[in-house]
CSV table of C-alpha atoms and ligand atoms in Angstrom, one decimal:
chain,number,residue,atom,x,y,z
A,127,MET,CA,0.0,0.0,0.0
A,128,SER,CA,1.3,3.4,-0.8
A,129,THR,CA,1.0,6.8,0.8
A,130,GLN,CA,-2.3,8.4,0.1
A,131,ASN,CA,-3.6,11.9,0.4
A,132,ASN,CA,-3.6,14.4,3.3
A,133,PRO,CA,-6.2,13.7,5.9
A,134,ASN,CA,-6.4,17.3,7.0
A,135,GLN,CA,-8.9,18.4,4.4
A,136,GLY,CA,-12.2,17.8,6.1
A,137,TYR,CA,-15.1,20.2,6.3
A,138,ASN,CA,-14.2,23.4,8.1
A,139,SER,CA,-17.4,23.5,10.1
A,140,THR,CA,-20.7,21.7,9.8
A,141,PRO,CA,-23.9,22.2,11.8
A,142,ASP,CA,-23.8,20.1,15.0
A,143,LEU,CA,-26.1,17.1,15.1
A,144,THR,CA,-28.2,16.3,18.2
A,145,GLU,CA,-27.4,13.2,20.0
A,146,GLU,CA,-30.6,11.6,18.7
A,147,GLU,CA,-29.6,12.4,15.1
A,148,VAL,CA,-26.2,10.9,15.6
A,149,GLN,CA,-27.7,7.8,17.1
A,150,ARG,CA,-30.2,7.4,14.3
A,151,ILE,CA,-27.5,7.7,11.6
A,152,SER,CA,-25.3,5.3,13.5
A,153,ASP,CA,-28.0,2.7,14.0
A,154,GLY,CA,-28.9,2.9,10.3
A,155,PHE,CA,-25.4,2.6,9.1
A,156,LYS,CA,-24.0,-0.8,8.0
A,157,ILE,CA,-21.0,-2.0,6.1
A,158,ILE,CA,-22.2,-4.7,3.8
A,159,SER,CA,-19.1,-6.0,2.1
A,160,MET,CA,-15.5,-5.5,1.3
A,161,LYS,CA,-13.6,-6.7,-1.8
A,162,MET,CA,-10.0,-6.5,-2.8
A,163,LYS,CA,-9.3,-6.6,-6.5
A,164,ASN,CA,-6.3,-6.5,-8.8
A,165,ALA,CA,-7.1,-3.1,-10.4
A,166,ALA,CA,-5.1,-3.9,-13.5
A,167,THR,CA,-7.2,-7.0,-14.4
A,168,GLY,CA,-10.4,-6.6,-12.3
A,169,GLU,CA,-9.8,-10.0,-10.7
A,170,VAL,CA,-11.3,-10.3,-7.2
A,171,LEU,CA,-8.5,-11.4,-4.8
A,172,TRP,CA,-10.5,-11.4,-1.6
A,173,GLN,CA,-14.0,-10.9,-0.6
A,174,CYS,CA,-16.0,-10.7,2.6
A,175,ASP,CA,-19.8,-10.4,2.6
A,176,ASP,CA,-20.4,-10.7,6.3
A,177,TRP,CA,-19.0,-7.6,8.0
A,178,ASN,CA,-21.1,-7.5,11.1
A,179,LEU,CA,-18.9,-5.9,13.8
A,180,ARG,CA,-19.7,-4.7,17.2
A,181,GLU,CA,-18.4,-1.3,18.2
A,182,GLY,CA,-14.7,-1.5,18.9
A,183,GLU,CA,-14.4,-5.1,17.7
A,184,VAL,CA,-11.3,-5.9,15.6
A,185,LYS,CA,-11.9,-8.2,12.7
A,186,ASP,CA,-9.2,-10.5,11.4
A,187,VAL,CA,-9.0,-10.6,7.6
A,188,ARG,CA,-6.8,-13.0,5.7
A,189,PHE,CA,-5.6,-11.7,2.3
A,190,PRO,CA,-3.8,-13.9,-0.1
A,191,LYS,CA,-0.1,-13.1,-0.2
A,192,LYS,CA,-0.2,-12.3,-3.9
A,193,ILE,CA,-2.0,-9.1,-3.1
A,194,LEU,CA,1.4,-7.7,-2.2
A,195,GLU,CA,2.6,-8.3,-5.7
A,196,CYS,CA,-0.1,-6.2,-7.3
A,197,SER,CA,1.0,-2.8,-8.3
A,198,GLU,CA,-2.6,-1.5,-8.4
A,199,VAL,CA,-5.0,-2.8,-5.9
A,200,SER,CA,-8.6,-1.7,-5.7
A,201,ARG,CA,-10.6,-1.9,-2.6
A,202,GLU,CA,-14.4,-1.8,-2.8
A,203,LEU,CA,-16.5,-1.1,0.3
A,204,VAL,CA,-20.3,-1.4,0.1
A,205,PHE,CA,-22.3,0.3,2.8
A,206,GLN,CA,-25.9,1.1,3.6
A,207,SER,CA,-27.4,4.1,5.3
A,208,GLY,CA,-31.0,4.3,6.5
A,209,GLU,CA,-30.7,8.0,7.2
A,210,GLU,CA,-29.8,10.9,5.0
A,211,ILE,CA,-26.3,12.2,5.8
A,212,LYS,CA,-25.3,15.7,4.6
A,213,TYR,CA,-21.5,15.9,5.2
A,214,PHE,CA,-20.4,12.3,5.0
A,215,GLN,CA,-16.6,11.7,5.1
A,216,LEU,CA,-14.2,9.0,5.9
A,217,LEU,CA,-10.9,8.8,7.5
A,218,GLN,CA,-8.8,5.7,7.5
A,219,ARG,CA,-5.7,5.1,9.5
A,220,ILE,CA,-3.3,2.2,8.9
A,221,LYS,CA,-1.1,1.2,11.8
A,222,PHE,CA,1.9,-1.0,11.8
A,223,HIS,CA,2.8,-2.3,15.3
A,224,GLY,CA,0.5,0.4,16.6
A,225,GLN,CA,2.2,3.3,14.8
A,226,GLU,CA,0.4,5.2,12.0
A,227,ILE,CA,2.1,4.7,8.7
A,228,GLU,CA,-0.6,5.9,6.3
A,229,SER,CA,-3.9,7.6,6.3
A,230,LEU,CA,-6.6,8.2,3.7
A,231,TYR,CA,-9.3,10.7,3.6
A,232,PHE,CA,-12.4,10.7,1.3
A,233,ARG,CA,-15.3,13.2,1.2
A,234,PHE,CA,-18.6,11.7,0.1
A,235,GLY,CA,-20.9,14.6,0.9
A,236,PHE,CA,-24.5,13.7,0.6
A,237,VAL,CA,-25.8,10.2,1.3
A,238,ILE,CA,-29.3,9.4,0.2
A,239,PRO,CA,-31.7,8.0,2.9
A,240,GLY,CA,-32.3,4.3,2.5
A,241,SER,CA,-29.3,3.9,0.1
A,242,THR,CA,-26.7,1.3,-0.7
A,243,ASN,CA,-23.5,2.8,-1.9
A,244,SER,CA,-20.1,1.6,-3.0
A,245,TRP,CA,-16.7,3.3,-2.8
A,246,ASP,CA,-14.0,1.7,-4.8
A,247,GLN,CA,-10.5,3.2,-4.1
A,248,VAL,CA,-7.6,2.2,-6.3
A,249,ILE,CA,-4.4,2.1,-4.3
A,250,TYR,CA,-1.0,2.1,-5.9
A,251,ALA,CA,1.6,0.0,-4.3
A,252,ASP,CA,5.3,0.3,-4.2
A,253,THR,CA,6.0,-3.4,-4.8
A,254,GLU,CA,9.8,-2.7,-4.8
A,255,GLY,CA,9.9,-1.3,-1.3
A,256,MET,CA,7.3,-3.6,0.1
A,257,MET,CA,8.0,-5.3,3.4
A,258,PRO,CA,7.7,-9.1,3.2
A,259,ALA,CA,4.4,-10.7,4.1
A,260,GLU,CA,5.8,-12.4,7.2
A,261,VAL,CA,6.8,-9.1,8.6
A,262,LEU,CA,3.4,-7.4,7.9
A,263,SER,CA,1.1,-10.3,8.7
A,264,GLY,CA,-0.8,-9.7,11.9
A,265,ASN,CA,0.8,-6.4,12.6
A,266,LEU,CA,-1.3,-4.1,10.3
A,267,VAL,CA,-4.5,-2.7,11.7
A,268,VAL,CA,-6.8,-0.5,9.6
A,269,GLU,CA,-9.1,1.8,11.5
A,270,THR,CA,-11.9,3.4,9.6
A,271,LEU,CA,-13.9,6.3,10.9
A,272,PHE,CA,-17.1,7.2,9.1
A,273,MET,CA,-18.2,10.7,10.0
A,274,SER,CA,-21.0,13.1,9.6
A,275,GLY,CA,-19.1,16.4,9.6
A,276,ASP,CA,-16.9,16.1,12.7
A,277,THR,CA,-19.0,13.4,14.4
A,278,VAL,CA,-18.0,9.8,14.2
A,279,VAL,CA,-21.1,7.7,13.3
A,280,HIS,CA,-19.3,4.4,12.7
A,281,ARG,CA,-15.9,3.0,13.5
A,282,SER,CA,-14.5,-0.2,12.4
A,283,PHE,CA,-11.1,-2.0,12.8
A,284,TYR,CA,-9.6,-4.9,10.9
A,285,ARG,CA,-6.3,-6.6,11.3
A,286,ILE,CA,-4.6,-7.9,8.2
A,287,PHE,CA,-3.0,-11.3,7.9
A,288,TYR,CA,-1.3,-12.5,4.7
A,289,GLU,CA,-1.4,-16.2,3.8
B,226,MET,CA,-7.9,0.3,-21.7
B,227,GLY,CA,-9.1,1.5,-18.4
B,228,LEU,CA,-9.5,4.3,-15.9
B,229,LEU,CA,-5.9,4.1,-14.8
B,230,LYS,CA,-4.7,5.1,-18.3
B,231,LEU,CA,-7.1,8.1,-18.1
B,232,LEU,CA,-5.6,9.2,-14.8
B,233,ARG,CA,-2.2,9.2,-16.4
B,234,SER,CA,-3.3,11.4,-19.3
B,235,LEU,CA,-4.9,13.8,-16.8
B,236,LYS,CA,-1.9,14.0,-14.6
B,237,LYS,CA,0.0,16.5,-16.6
B,238,ASN,CA,-2.5,19.3,-16.1
B,239,GLU,CA,-4.8,18.4,-13.2
B,240,LYS,CA,-4.8,18.0,-9.5
B,241,GLU,CA,-8.3,16.7,-9.3
B,242,ALA,CA,-11.2,15.9,-11.5
B,243,ARG,CA,-14.7,14.9,-10.7
B,244,ILE,CA,-16.8,13.1,-13.3
B,245,LEU,CA,-20.5,12.6,-12.8
B,246,VAL,CA,-22.3,9.8,-14.6
B,247,LEU,CA,-26.1,10.2,-14.9
B,248,GLY,CA,-28.9,8.8,-17.0
B,249,LEU,CA,-32.1,6.8,-16.6
B,250,ASP,CA,-32.0,3.6,-14.6
B,251,ASN,CA,-31.1,0.7,-16.8
B,252,ALA,CA,-29.1,2.8,-19.2
B,253,GLY,CA,-25.9,0.9,-18.4
B,254,LYS,CA,-24.1,3.4,-16.2
B,255,THR,CA,-22.8,1.0,-13.7
B,256,THR,CA,-21.9,-1.6,-16.3
B,257,ILE,CA,-19.9,1.0,-18.2
B,258,LEU,CA,-17.8,1.8,-15.2
B,259,LYS,CA,-17.2,-1.9,-14.3
B,260,ALA,CA,-16.3,-2.6,-17.9
B,261,LEU,CA,-13.8,0.3,-17.9
B,262,SER,CA,-12.2,-1.3,-14.8
B,263,GLU,CA,-12.1,-4.8,-16.5
B,264,GLU,CA,-14.5,-6.1,-13.9
B,265,ASP,CA,-17.1,-8.8,-14.1
B,266,ILE,CA,-20.3,-7.3,-15.5
B,267,SER,CA,-22.6,-10.3,-15.1
B,268,THR,CA,-23.8,-9.6,-11.5
B,269,ILE,CA,-24.6,-5.9,-11.5
B,270,MET,CA,-27.6,-4.9,-9.3
B,271,PRO,CA,-29.7,-1.7,-9.8
B,272,THR,CA,-27.9,1.2,-8.1
B,273,GLN,CA,-29.7,2.3,-4.9
B,274,GLY,CA,-27.4,5.2,-4.1
B,275,PHE,CA,-23.9,6.0,-5.6
B,276,ASN,CA,-21.0,4.0,-6.8
B,277,ILE,CA,-17.7,5.8,-6.6
B,278,LYS,CA,-14.5,4.9,-8.4
B,279,ALA,CA,-11.6,6.8,-7.0
B,280,LEU,CA,-8.1,6.9,-8.3
B,281,THR,CA,-5.2,8.7,-6.6
B,282,GLN,CA,-1.6,8.8,-7.7
B,283,ASP,CA,1.2,11.2,-6.8
B,284,GLY,CA,-1.4,13.6,-5.5
B,285,PHE,CA,-3.5,13.5,-8.6
B,286,LYS,CA,-7.1,12.4,-8.3
B,287,LEU,CA,-9.9,11.2,-10.5
B,288,ASN,CA,-13.2,10.5,-8.9
B,289,VAL,CA,-16.0,9.1,-11.0
B,290,TRP,CA,-19.5,9.2,-9.5
B,291,ASP,CA,-22.3,6.9,-10.8
B,292,ILE,CA,-25.6,7.8,-9.2
B,293,GLY,CA,-28.7,5.6,-9.3
B,294,GLY,CA,-31.2,6.6,-12.0
B,295,GLN,CA,-34.5,5.4,-10.7
B,296,LYS,CA,-37.2,8.0,-10.6
B,297,ALA,CA,-37.3,7.9,-6.8
B,298,ILE,CA,-33.6,8.7,-6.6
B,299,ARG,CA,-33.5,11.4,-9.3
B,300,PRO,CA,-34.6,14.2,-7.0
B,301,TYR,CA,-31.3,13.6,-5.1
B,302,TRP,CA,-29.1,14.0,-8.2
B,303,LYS,CA,-28.7,17.8,-7.5
B,304,ASN,CA,-26.7,17.0,-4.3
B,305,TYR,CA,-23.9,15.8,-6.5
B,306,TYR,CA,-23.6,18.5,-9.1
B,307,GLU,CA,-21.3,20.9,-7.2
B,308,ASN,CA,-17.6,20.9,-8.4
B,309,THR,CA,-18.4,18.6,-11.3
B,310,ASP,CA,-15.7,18.9,-14.0
B,311,GLY,CA,-17.3,16.5,-16.5
B,312,LEU,CA,-20.7,15.0,-17.1
B,313,VAL,CA,-21.4,11.7,-18.7
B,314,TYR,CA,-25.0,11.1,-19.8
B,315,VAL,CA,-25.8,7.5,-20.6
B,316,VAL,CA,-28.6,6.5,-23.0
B,317,ASP,CA,-30.1,3.1,-23.6
B,318,SER,CA,-30.2,3.3,-27.4
B,319,SER,CA,-32.4,0.3,-27.6
B,320,ASP,CA,-35.2,1.8,-25.4
B,321,GLU,CA,-37.3,3.9,-27.7
B,322,VAL,CA,-40.2,3.8,-25.3
B,323,ARG,CA,-38.3,5.8,-22.7
B,324,LEU,CA,-36.6,8.2,-25.1
B,325,LYS,CA,-39.0,11.0,-24.2
B,326,GLU,CA,-38.3,10.6,-20.5
B,327,CYS,CA,-34.6,10.5,-21.3
B,328,VAL,CA,-34.8,13.8,-23.2
B,329,GLU,CA,-36.7,15.5,-20.4
B,330,GLU,CA,-34.1,14.5,-17.8
B,331,LEU,CA,-31.3,15.7,-20.0
B,332,GLN,CA,-33.0,19.0,-20.6
B,333,SER,CA,-33.4,19.6,-16.9
B,334,LEU,CA,-29.8,18.7,-16.2
B,335,LEU,CA,-28.6,21.2,-18.8
B,336,ALA,CA,-30.6,23.9,-17.2
B,337,GLU,CA,-28.9,23.4,-13.8
B,338,GLU,CA,-26.8,26.3,-12.6
B,339,ASN,CA,-24.2,24.1,-10.9
B,340,LEU,CA,-23.6,22.2,-14.2
B,341,LYS,CA,-23.3,25.3,-16.3
B,342,ASN,CA,-20.5,25.0,-18.9
B,343,VAL,CA,-19.6,21.5,-17.8
B,344,PRO,CA,-18.4,19.5,-20.7
B,345,MET,CA,-20.7,16.6,-21.6
B,346,LEU,CA,-20.1,13.2,-23.1
B,347,VAL,CA,-23.3,11.4,-24.3
B,348,PHE,CA,-22.9,7.6,-24.5
B,349,ALA,CA,-25.3,6.1,-26.9
B,350,ASN,CA,-25.0,2.7,-25.2
B,351,LYS,CA,-26.1,-0.8,-26.0
B,352,GLN,CA,-25.1,-0.6,-29.7
B,353,ASP,CA,-24.6,-4.4,-29.6
B,354,LEU,CA,-28.4,-4.8,-29.6
B,355,GLN,CA,-30.0,-5.3,-33.0
B,356,PHE,CA,-32.6,-2.6,-32.8
B,357,ALA,CA,-30.4,0.1,-31.1
B,358,LEU,CA,-30.7,3.6,-32.6
B,359,ASP,CA,-27.4,4.8,-33.9
B,360,ALA,CA,-25.6,7.8,-32.4
B,361,GLU,CA,-27.0,10.2,-35.1
B,362,GLU,CA,-30.6,9.2,-34.3
B,363,ILE,CA,-29.9,9.6,-30.5
B,364,MET,CA,-28.3,13.0,-31.2
B,365,SER,CA,-31.3,14.3,-33.0
B,366,HIS,CA,-33.8,12.9,-30.4
B,367,LEU,CA,-31.8,14.6,-27.7
B,368,GLN,CA,-31.5,17.8,-29.7
B,369,LEU,CA,-27.8,18.0,-29.0
B,370,MET,CA,-27.2,20.4,-31.9
B,371,GLU,CA,-29.0,23.0,-30.0
B,372,ILE,CA,-26.6,23.0,-27.1
B,373,LYS,CA,-24.5,26.2,-27.3
B,374,ASP,CA,-23.2,26.8,-23.8
B,375,ARG,CA,-20.9,23.8,-23.4
B,376,THR,CA,-18.5,21.4,-25.2
B,377,TRP,CA,-20.2,18.1,-25.9
B,378,THR,CA,-19.8,15.0,-27.9
B,379,ILE,CA,-21.8,11.8,-28.5
B,380,GLN,CA,-20.1,8.4,-28.6
B,381,ALA,CA,-21.7,5.2,-29.8
B,382,CYS,CA,-20.8,2.4,-27.4
B,383,SER,CA,-21.5,-0.9,-25.8
B,384,ALA,CA,-20.7,-1.8,-22.3
B,385,VAL,CA,-20.9,-5.4,-23.2
B,386,THR,CA,-18.4,-5.4,-26.1
B,387,LYS,CA,-16.6,-2.3,-24.6
B,388,GLU,CA,-16.6,-0.7,-28.0
B,389,GLY,CA,-16.4,3.1,-27.8
B,390,LEU,CA,-15.9,3.3,-24.0
B,391,GLN,CA,-12.3,4.3,-23.8
B,392,GLU,CA,-12.6,6.7,-26.8
B,393,GLY,CA,-15.5,8.5,-25.0
B,394,MET,CA,-13.8,8.8,-21.7
B,395,GLU,CA,-10.5,9.9,-23.3
B,396,TRP,CA,-12.4,12.7,-25.0
B,397,LEU,CA,-13.9,13.8,-21.7
B,398,VAL,CA,-10.7,13.8,-19.7
B,399,LYS,CA,-8.9,15.6,-22.5
B,400,THR,CA,-11.6,18.2,-22.7
B,401,ILE,CA,-11.6,18.7,-18.9
B,402,SER,CA,-7.8,19.2,-18.9
B,403,GLU,CA,-7.9,21.7,-21.7
B,404,LYS,CA,-10.7,23.7,-20.1
B,405,LYS,CA,-9.0,24.4,-16.8
C,277,LIG,N1,-26.9,-5.6,-24.5
C,277,LIG,C1,-26.4,-4.7,-23.6
C,277,LIG,N2,-26.8,-4.7,-22.3
C,277,LIG,C2,-26.3,-3.7,-21.5
C,277,LIG,C3,-25.3,-2.8,-21.9
C,277,LIG,N3,-25.0,-2.0,-20.9
C,277,LIG,C4,-25.7,-2.4,-19.9
C,277,LIG,N4,-26.5,-3.4,-20.2
C,277,LIG,C5,-27.5,-4.2,-19.4
C,277,LIG,O1,-28.5,-3.2,-19.0
C,277,LIG,C6,-29.0,-3.5,-17.7
C,277,LIG,C7,-28.8,-2.2,-16.8
C,277,LIG,O2,-27.4,-1.9,-16.6
C,277,LIG,P1,-26.9,-1.1,-15.4
C,277,LIG,O3,-25.4,-0.9,-15.6
C,277,LIG,O4,-27.4,-1.6,-14.1
C,277,LIG,O5,-27.7,0.3,-15.7
C,277,LIG,P2,-27.7,1.6,-14.8
C,277,LIG,O6,-29.0,1.6,-14.1
C,277,LIG,O7,-27.7,2.8,-15.7
C,277,LIG,O8,-26.6,1.6,-13.9
C,277,LIG,C8,-28.1,-4.7,-17.2
C,277,LIG,O9,-28.9,-5.8,-17.3
C,277,LIG,C9,-26.9,-4.7,-18.1
C,277,LIG,O10,-26.4,-5.9,-18.3
C,277,LIG,C10,-24.9,-2.9,-23.3
C,277,LIG,O11,-24.0,-2.1,-23.8
C,277,LIG,N5,-25.5,-3.8,-24.1
C,278,LIG,MG1,-26.5,1.6,-11.8
């Protein structure tokens, strides 16, 4: 995985949501699936259609080692929202042995009430400078914060193993 | 072929480009994007929200937004107009019954303040089907010749055979780059 864009580009200020509004958005929000693909060929390398996590739970995911050999990986996340969200944005932090090595920010803006949406991000990898799978495996944790403005409405963690 | 190649051609001039893909439901929007990414197009479900394809490299970004086209979703389209650099309007060239609806939606898009002067690519899709109208017929139904306030083109294509897809998108990216 390569370095992505600057995370400090969120909304300057957005109207505060009431606690009830945050709760409703949060209750209606659900990650449906995640897919890793070789972006050069479209081939699906890994897929998970059962992403039911409790708050704070860390999910173990097992990617095939050959993902590390792809110079262009595409990651597709499918999520549902029951509620309308006006200033939807995402911040993802990748930690290696607890230390942040990369972050990724994406601004979605408006989310339609009752919608299912997908976000497919192509990630360019530096296959030359890549650490070996044995070193990375089990030591990479990805934290994803889904936010409405500045308020976190959903947080998920997954730990990556390569096999 | 593919979106990655497009990003590279954009890179010389651009920091970021936002492309919005609209059209009636069933026109083939999602299939076109999947086909451009070399992905499987056999299991595509009707879009109930948006599909984003985001590419980032060396600080350059290309974000393609495909928004669901069902009548119930169309009132939400306007939330996605802002900061659009290029518009793709996809037409099912085999669906003569819904051409009138297709023209009306295009007319109202073209009248949108937030989409003013935004270059437009019209995909006359599904050309692989026997009774598809050709690009010239679609052009006259959509009254494209009357558009004076933006750069536009029409490209015959098929998301199934991939004919025309890359050409169309290359035109759009090039036009966006030159405009800025
Ligand atoms: N024959 C043919 N079918 C197509 C083509 N493009 C899309 N389709 C089909 O049209 C249907 C609607 O496609 P979809 O991409 O979901 O349309 P959307 O609602 O505009 O996103 C699907 O069954 C596709 O397989 C094409 O170029 N040729
Ligand atoms: Mg669709």
